[in-house]
């Protein structure tokens, strides 16, 4: 009993002694943390006091990101430092001869190391939180619970990083190995998953970077990456709510793993052979893992070099060269790592079996990727097994607010906007539409082309990225980048799913009248702002009427109407919101409720005045050229096709709007190119100067150009002065013929 | 008493100590001699519990020494490379050791600081090699260990300090029944210090004997003959060394003292004198017998 007490006391003494000896570096670390956290926060507060609106800006969880990152880095370094005595033969002679149990020696050191990481963190965290609260009276709201949540996770992740590094330290011989291997092992799984992700992206048709297993491995298999993810999540979360509490279970699991790792390290330390200290240890399991990562990474890198050397072609043509390059890369990596770990190449040839085994592990993955990923490419779920399909919001772009493309809006009770960039569809029609699209992609996979498709393809080119949420609880994601697909499939997709998508994602559906600061009207060409006359009606009331009418009309608009408008738009209705966002909505003839209001408040909207346009250019381009949004884009296509050389020093840039939005270009010399083209290739470009014809075109053109609209490939460019004024899709040939 | 029983320690599969057995009596100085890489330091580290065994055991008073905290509390290992914390002083190191060794004696510490003239408040990193060793010896003796392991104890110490150390060790043995196990390349250091000496080579014990002036089974003799003797006449002896100057022959022979003397006298020399054998000579001859002779190396 007396001996037990003695043993306990000595461990405490060692713990305190380690703390005492590390006080210098701990103070330095405390100061660095102060610079990373409280100092930056206070400077921001002092600098922005006059413009202060929301305390969250300064004292939200994201303000503690510097401390979080600092603690993680410190954990890695502290574990290396603390265990460095066990990598010195001289120190071990003293330590192992002390009347202390080895497990006590190890735990007292490493608990002290963890304390040295956490104590400065706690101090700085409290300092950053309490000082503003105590001295800055304007701090009104601080999400204490969220900040505490982040703090707890930071501590858990820092301990996990420390434990992993300490676990490595027990098995290696030098502190250089501890630091380097600790760093690599901390990120080993995300590194392997990331490398695999890159391989699959290049070799596997339809591979999605949302692949659940790989993404989970990348996020959750490393405390460092998980903490980074939590930080990003925190900064993007609804800071008024408590949604930052996500990943709590993962953090808890990592904390448990850290505890287990420390116990395992203690057990290993008890059995650790002192003679390994001070010498590199190329035979440990850690070194084995490092070699596997190096071989795999280098092999994949060589595959990329191989593919870039081949410069295109089909994936099946890449297979054999890729395998050869993989083996070369793996061999080079093995030689380098083995040379570094063993401090020479003397025994390298003797380890050819080890190399073969390691290279084979990676090679199996490579072969798997190049041969369809064990059915990955052809797997299509059945409709009754799918709960929902999640797609990016912009795939069904509609009347979006500017600056919000790709985001699905949400409003909280305080009128703040939050956005998520995916849209979940669970209607059976929507699900079937996506399964049909998926099947079309799968059917067209042979011959499989490289992931980077030629810029212009003979077929309709589409990018699609969607994730099935299966009833089994798993996700299944696919991503087809610029893949060729039959137009009818895309059309079916739009017809099948756009209504639900629009209902769920259209920003305007969720706008309240009090959010509207201004409504204005432009003519169908989108030019100028027309006078509004509200008469006795209050402006705000009229805005409310417009909003209600617009929402009613848009909700009743069918997918067919969107796809094949038989008339041009009536006018453009613009809307500015108090949030700073704005929208310009094409008012179609079937927007009857809105048009009634326009007739009432802005009857001039029907009068199209094209008199200021002095010329128009009509393009009669081949059908397979796809869709264009601007004259510049069209010209670029024409010149790239070598139909005509680029005029020197005239056009050096072009603007692609991928979402079908019309862009006003400001290239002052556009008309010159158009003139040149009309002269050289009259079969491609016709110049119209007759004012009546221009007026007719301006009055009857189909103005709303969507990416999925299937219009005749005829465009007109109206030129005002020397500038491109407007590009319009024309409804029919007779206008041109006349 | 420490018993090394069939102890084996391997590095990378190669035995550094190969089935070695020794008995170290209490209250004595036990000297370990050996060639470079013979396993002397390995044996000390093993006794100190730094190295784990690959075979056999080391027992102290019948109990295994590994993970034996009671034994470790009574032992201090002075490594060939003294350990101290970076930027620490002798005072700070004394603060460290006194927490872990229950036998720490402050009076001994103060007295030794006077014997070995070191600045206790100065950084040890600034000390010379010999001063660092003195510092560690001060610390080790202040812990009042029952067992003191000194690896290359006199390395770097000047003659005065060597003498002082020897005196202090002798004093401690007399006062507190301390047992000292010491290694050294300098065989001469052991002459008047060690009670028992063991020679190990390639991890094996070559010799273990009392250091009482008696050379054991090695006899060094000087003989004079009437006529110049023929070297062949000694072929029946186990001759370790043979020198001849005219009619005077000097021989080192392995064998029992009485028997060897009788056989030599039977050769009717004009003169026969049995000479004292130094420890160094014994070491050299034994090592030569073990295949480590200078004649083989050069």
PDB file of N, CA and C in Angstrom, chain A residues 680-723:
ATOM      1  N   UNK A 680     -18.148  38.320 -95.323  1.00  0.00           N
ATOM      2  CA  UNK A 680     -17.378  37.138 -95.731  1.00  0.00           C
ATOM      3  C   UNK A 680     -18.233  35.879 -95.775  1.00  0.00           C
ATOM      4  N   UNK A 681     -19.159  35.774 -94.853  1.00  0.00           N
ATOM      5  CA  UNK A 681     -19.979  34.560 -94.788  1.00  0.00           C
ATOM      6  C   UNK A 681     -21.458  34.916 -94.729  1.00  0.00           C
ATOM      7  N   UNK A 682     -22.023  35.363 -95.791  1.00  0.00           N
ATOM      8  CA  UNK A 682     -23.431  35.780 -95.780  1.00  0.00           C
ATOM      9  C   UNK A 682     -24.376  34.617 -95.478  1.00  0.00           C
ATOM     10  N   UNK A 683     -23.928  33.366 -95.767  1.00  0.00           N
ATOM     11  CA  UNK A 683     -24.806  32.232 -95.449  1.00  0.00           C
ATOM     12  C   UNK A 683     -24.931  32.025 -93.935  1.00  0.00           C
ATOM     13  N   UNK A 684     -24.016  32.591 -93.197  1.00  0.00           N
ATOM     14  CA  UNK A 684     -24.014  32.424 -91.739  1.00  0.00           C
ATOM     15  C   UNK A 684     -24.627  33.638 -91.034  1.00  0.00           C
ATOM     16  N   UNK A 685     -24.314  34.806 -91.548  1.00  0.00           N
ATOM     17  CA  UNK A 685     -24.783  36.037 -90.894  1.00  0.00           C
ATOM     18  C   UNK A 685     -25.435  36.951 -91.930  1.00  0.00           C
ATOM     19  N   UNK A 686     -26.642  37.372 -91.578  1.00  0.00           N
ATOM     20  CA  UNK A 686     -27.344  38.317 -92.455  1.00  0.00           C
ATOM     21  C   UNK A 686     -27.486  39.633 -91.715  1.00  0.00           C
ATOM     22  N   UNK A 687     -27.129  40.700 -92.417  1.00  0.00           N
ATOM     23  CA  UNK A 687     -27.248  42.019 -91.785  1.00  0.00           C
ATOM     24  C   UNK A 687     -28.577  42.650 -92.207  1.00  0.00           C
ATOM     25  N   UNK A 688     -29.319  43.139 -91.208  1.00  0.00           N
ATOM     26  CA  UNK A 688     -30.606  43.786 -91.498  1.00  0.00           C
ATOM     27  C   UNK A 688     -30.476  45.249 -91.090  1.00  0.00           C
ATOM     28  N   UNK A 689     -30.807  46.120 -91.989  1.00  0.00           N
ATOM     29  CA  UNK A 689     -30.729  47.552 -91.654  1.00  0.00           C
ATOM     30  C   UNK A 689     -32.090  48.226 -91.787  1.00  0.00           C
ATOM     31  N   UNK A 690     -33.035  47.511 -92.397  1.00  0.00           N
ATOM     32  CA  UNK A 690     -34.371  48.078 -92.587  1.00  0.00           C
ATOM     33  C   UNK A 690     -35.035  48.283 -91.216  1.00  0.00           C
ATOM     34  N   UNK A 691     -35.440  49.510 -90.937  1.00  0.00           N
ATOM     35  CA  UNK A 691     -35.999  49.863 -89.627  1.00  0.00           C
ATOM     36  C   UNK A 691     -37.265  49.078 -89.314  1.00  0.00           C
ATOM     37  N   UNK A 692     -38.097  48.856 -90.338  1.00  0.00           N
ATOM     38  CA  UNK A 692     -39.355  48.117 -90.103  1.00  0.00           C
ATOM     39  C   UNK A 692     -39.078  46.672 -89.724  1.00  0.00           C
ATOM     40  N   UNK A 693     -38.099  46.092 -90.463  1.00  0.00           N
ATOM     41  CA  UNK A 693     -37.750  44.698 -90.146  1.00  0.00           C
ATOM     42  C   UNK A 693     -37.192  44.598 -88.727  1.00  0.00           C
ATOM     43  N   UNK A 694     -36.372  45.576 -88.401  1.00  0.00           N
ATOM     44  CA  UNK A 694     -35.783  45.553 -87.041  1.00  0.00           C
ATOM     45  C   UNK A 694     -36.888  45.679 -86.001  1.00  0.00           C
ATOM     46  N   UNK A 695     -37.845  46.569 -86.278  1.00  0.00           N
ATOM     47  CA  UNK A 695     -38.962  46.757 -85.353  1.00  0.00           C
ATOM     48  C   UNK A 695     -39.765  45.458 -85.214  1.00  0.00           C
ATOM     49  N   UNK A 696     -39.990  44.787 -86.367  1.00  0.00           N
ATOM     50  CA  UNK A 696     -40.754  43.534 -86.348  1.00  0.00           C
ATOM     51  C   UNK A 696     -40.016  42.469 -85.540  1.00  0.00           C
ATOM     52  N   UNK A 697     -38.750  42.400 -85.777  1.00  0.00           N
ATOM     53  CA  UNK A 697     -37.949  41.406 -85.040  1.00  0.00           C
ATOM     54  C   UNK A 697     -37.980  41.707 -83.536  1.00  0.00           C
ATOM     55  N   UNK A 698     -37.832  42.975 -83.223  1.00  0.00           N
ATOM     56  CA  UNK A 698     -37.796  43.345 -81.814  1.00  0.00           C
ATOM     57  C   UNK A 698     -39.133  43.080 -81.139  1.00  0.00           C
ATOM     58  N   UNK A 699     -40.212  43.199 -81.907  1.00  0.00           N
ATOM     59  CA  UNK A 699     -41.541  43.018 -81.338  1.00  0.00           C
ATOM     60  C   UNK A 699     -41.927  41.557 -81.203  1.00  0.00           C
ATOM     61  N   UNK A 700     -41.354  40.700 -82.023  1.00  0.00           N
ATOM     62  CA  UNK A 700     -41.829  39.319 -82.084  1.00  0.00           C
ATOM     63  C   UNK A 700     -40.814  38.259 -81.668  1.00  0.00           C
ATOM     64  N   UNK A 701     -39.620  38.655 -81.405  1.00  0.00           N
ATOM     65  CA  UNK A 701     -38.606  37.666 -81.050  1.00  0.00           C
ATOM     66  C   UNK A 701     -38.937  36.985 -79.737  1.00  0.00           C
ATOM     67  N   UNK A 702     -38.439  35.780 -79.580  1.00  0.00           N
ATOM     68  CA  UNK A 702     -38.620  35.079 -78.302  1.00  0.00           C
ATOM     69  C   UNK A 702     -37.450  35.470 -77.423  1.00  0.00           C
ATOM     70  N   UNK A 703     -37.762  36.116 -76.376  1.00  0.00           N
ATOM     71  CA  UNK A 703     -36.683  36.771 -75.657  1.00  0.00           C
ATOM     72  C   UNK A 703     -36.112  35.969 -74.510  1.00  0.00           C
ATOM     73  N   UNK A 704     -36.890  35.055 -74.021  1.00  0.00           N
ATOM     74  CA  UNK A 704     -36.399  34.378 -72.826  1.00  0.00           C
ATOM     75  C   UNK A 704     -35.563  33.157 -73.220  1.00  0.00           C
ATOM     76  N   UNK A 705     -34.299  33.282 -73.121  1.00  0.00           N
ATOM     77  CA  UNK A 705     -33.406  32.219 -73.584  1.00  0.00           C
ATOM     78  C   UNK A 705     -32.987  31.381 -72.385  1.00  0.00           C
ATOM     79  N   UNK A 706     -33.391  30.141 -72.384  1.00  0.00           N
ATOM     80  CA  UNK A 706     -33.011  29.231 -71.305  1.00  0.00           C
ATOM     81  C   UNK A 706     -32.039  28.196 -71.834  1.00  0.00           C
ATOM     82  N   UNK A 707     -31.326  27.705 -70.919  1.00  0.00           N
ATOM     83  CA  UNK A 707     -30.369  26.671 -71.325  1.00  0.00           C
ATOM     84  C   UNK A 707     -31.089  25.465 -71.901  1.00  0.00           C
ATOM     85  N   UNK A 708     -32.235  25.135 -71.323  1.00  0.00           N
ATOM     86  CA  UNK A 708     -32.949  23.949 -71.803  1.00  0.00           C
ATOM     87  C   UNK A 708     -34.045  24.283 -72.812  1.00  0.00           C
ATOM     88  N   UNK A 709     -34.055  25.490 -73.327  1.00  0.00           N
ATOM     89  CA  UNK A 709     -35.062  25.797 -74.336  1.00  0.00           C
ATOM     90  C   UNK A 709     -34.588  25.224 -75.668  1.00  0.00           C
ATOM     91  N   UNK A 710     -35.521  24.747 -76.387  1.00  0.00           N
ATOM     92  CA  UNK A 710     -35.165  24.069 -77.641  1.00  0.00           C
ATOM     93  C   UNK A 710     -35.668  24.911 -78.809  1.00  0.00           C
ATOM     94  N   UNK A 711     -35.070  26.008 -78.957  1.00  0.00           N
ATOM     95  CA  UNK A 711     -35.468  26.961 -79.994  1.00  0.00           C
ATOM     96  C   UNK A 711     -34.721  26.657 -81.279  1.00  0.00           C
ATOM     97  N   UNK A 712     -35.286  27.150 -82.379  1.00  0.00           N
ATOM     98  CA  UNK A 712     -34.489  27.080 -83.612  1.00  0.00           C
ATOM     99  C   UNK A 712     -33.202  27.852 -83.367  1.00  0.00           C
ATOM    100  N   UNK A 713     -32.154  27.352 -83.949  1.00  0.00           N
ATOM    101  CA  UNK A 713     -30.865  27.985 -83.692  1.00  0.00           C
ATOM    102  C   UNK A 713     -30.670  29.231 -84.543  1.00  0.00           C
ATOM    103  N   UNK A 714     -31.545  30.141 -84.329  1.00  0.00           N
ATOM    104  CA  UNK A 714     -31.441  31.397 -85.056  1.00  0.00           C
ATOM    105  C   UNK A 714     -31.410  32.514 -84.031  1.00  0.00           C
ATOM    106  N   UNK A 715     -30.455  33.352 -84.197  1.00  0.00           N
ATOM    107  CA  UNK A 715     -30.312  34.439 -83.235  1.00  0.00           C
ATOM    108  C   UNK A 715     -30.218  35.757 -83.990  1.00  0.00           C
ATOM    109  N   UNK A 716     -30.661  36.761 -83.305  1.00  0.00           N
ATOM    110  CA  UNK A 716     -30.472  38.094 -83.878  1.00  0.00           C
ATOM    111  C   UNK A 716     -29.735  38.948 -82.882  1.00  0.00           C
ATOM    112  N   UNK A 717     -28.883  39.762 -83.405  1.00  0.00           N
ATOM    113  CA  UNK A 717     -28.178  40.705 -82.538  1.00  0.00           C
ATOM    114  C   UNK A 717     -28.572  42.099 -82.981  1.00  0.00           C
ATOM    115  N   UNK A 718     -29.121  42.825 -82.048  1.00  0.00           N
ATOM    116  CA  UNK A 718     -29.516  44.190 -82.368  1.00  0.00           C
ATOM    117  C   UNK A 718     -28.369  45.104 -81.967  1.00  0.00           C
ATOM    118  N   UNK A 719     -28.046  45.960 -82.884  1.00  0.00           N
ATOM    119  CA  UNK A 719     -26.884  46.810 -82.620  1.00  0.00           C
ATOM    120  C   UNK A 719     -27.324  48.259 -82.517  1.00  0.00           C
ATOM    121  N   UNK A 720     -26.931  48.819 -81.426  1.00  0.00           N
ATOM    122  CA  UNK A 720     -27.250  50.228 -81.175  1.00  0.00           C
ATOM    123  C   UNK A 720     -25.932  50.984 -81.179  1.00  0.00           C
ATOM    124  N   UNK A 721     -25.779  51.895 -82.138  1.00  0.00           N
ATOM    125  CA  UNK A 721     -24.491  52.549 -82.281  1.00  0.00           C
ATOM    126  C   UNK A 721     -23.460  51.496 -82.648  1.00  0.00           C
ATOM    127  N   UNK A 722     -22.370  51.492 -82.011  1.00  0.00           N
ATOM    128  CA  UNK A 722     -21.346  50.490 -82.314  1.00  0.00           C
ATOM    129  C   UNK A 722     -21.400  49.319 -81.355  1.00  0.00           C
ATOM    130  N   UNK A 723     -22.435  49.279 -80.504  1.00  0.00           N
ATOM    131  CA  UNK A 723     -22.437  48.303 -79.416  1.00  0.00           C
ATOM    132  C   UNK A 723     -23.462  47.201 -79.655  1.00  0.00           C
TER     133      UNK A 723
END
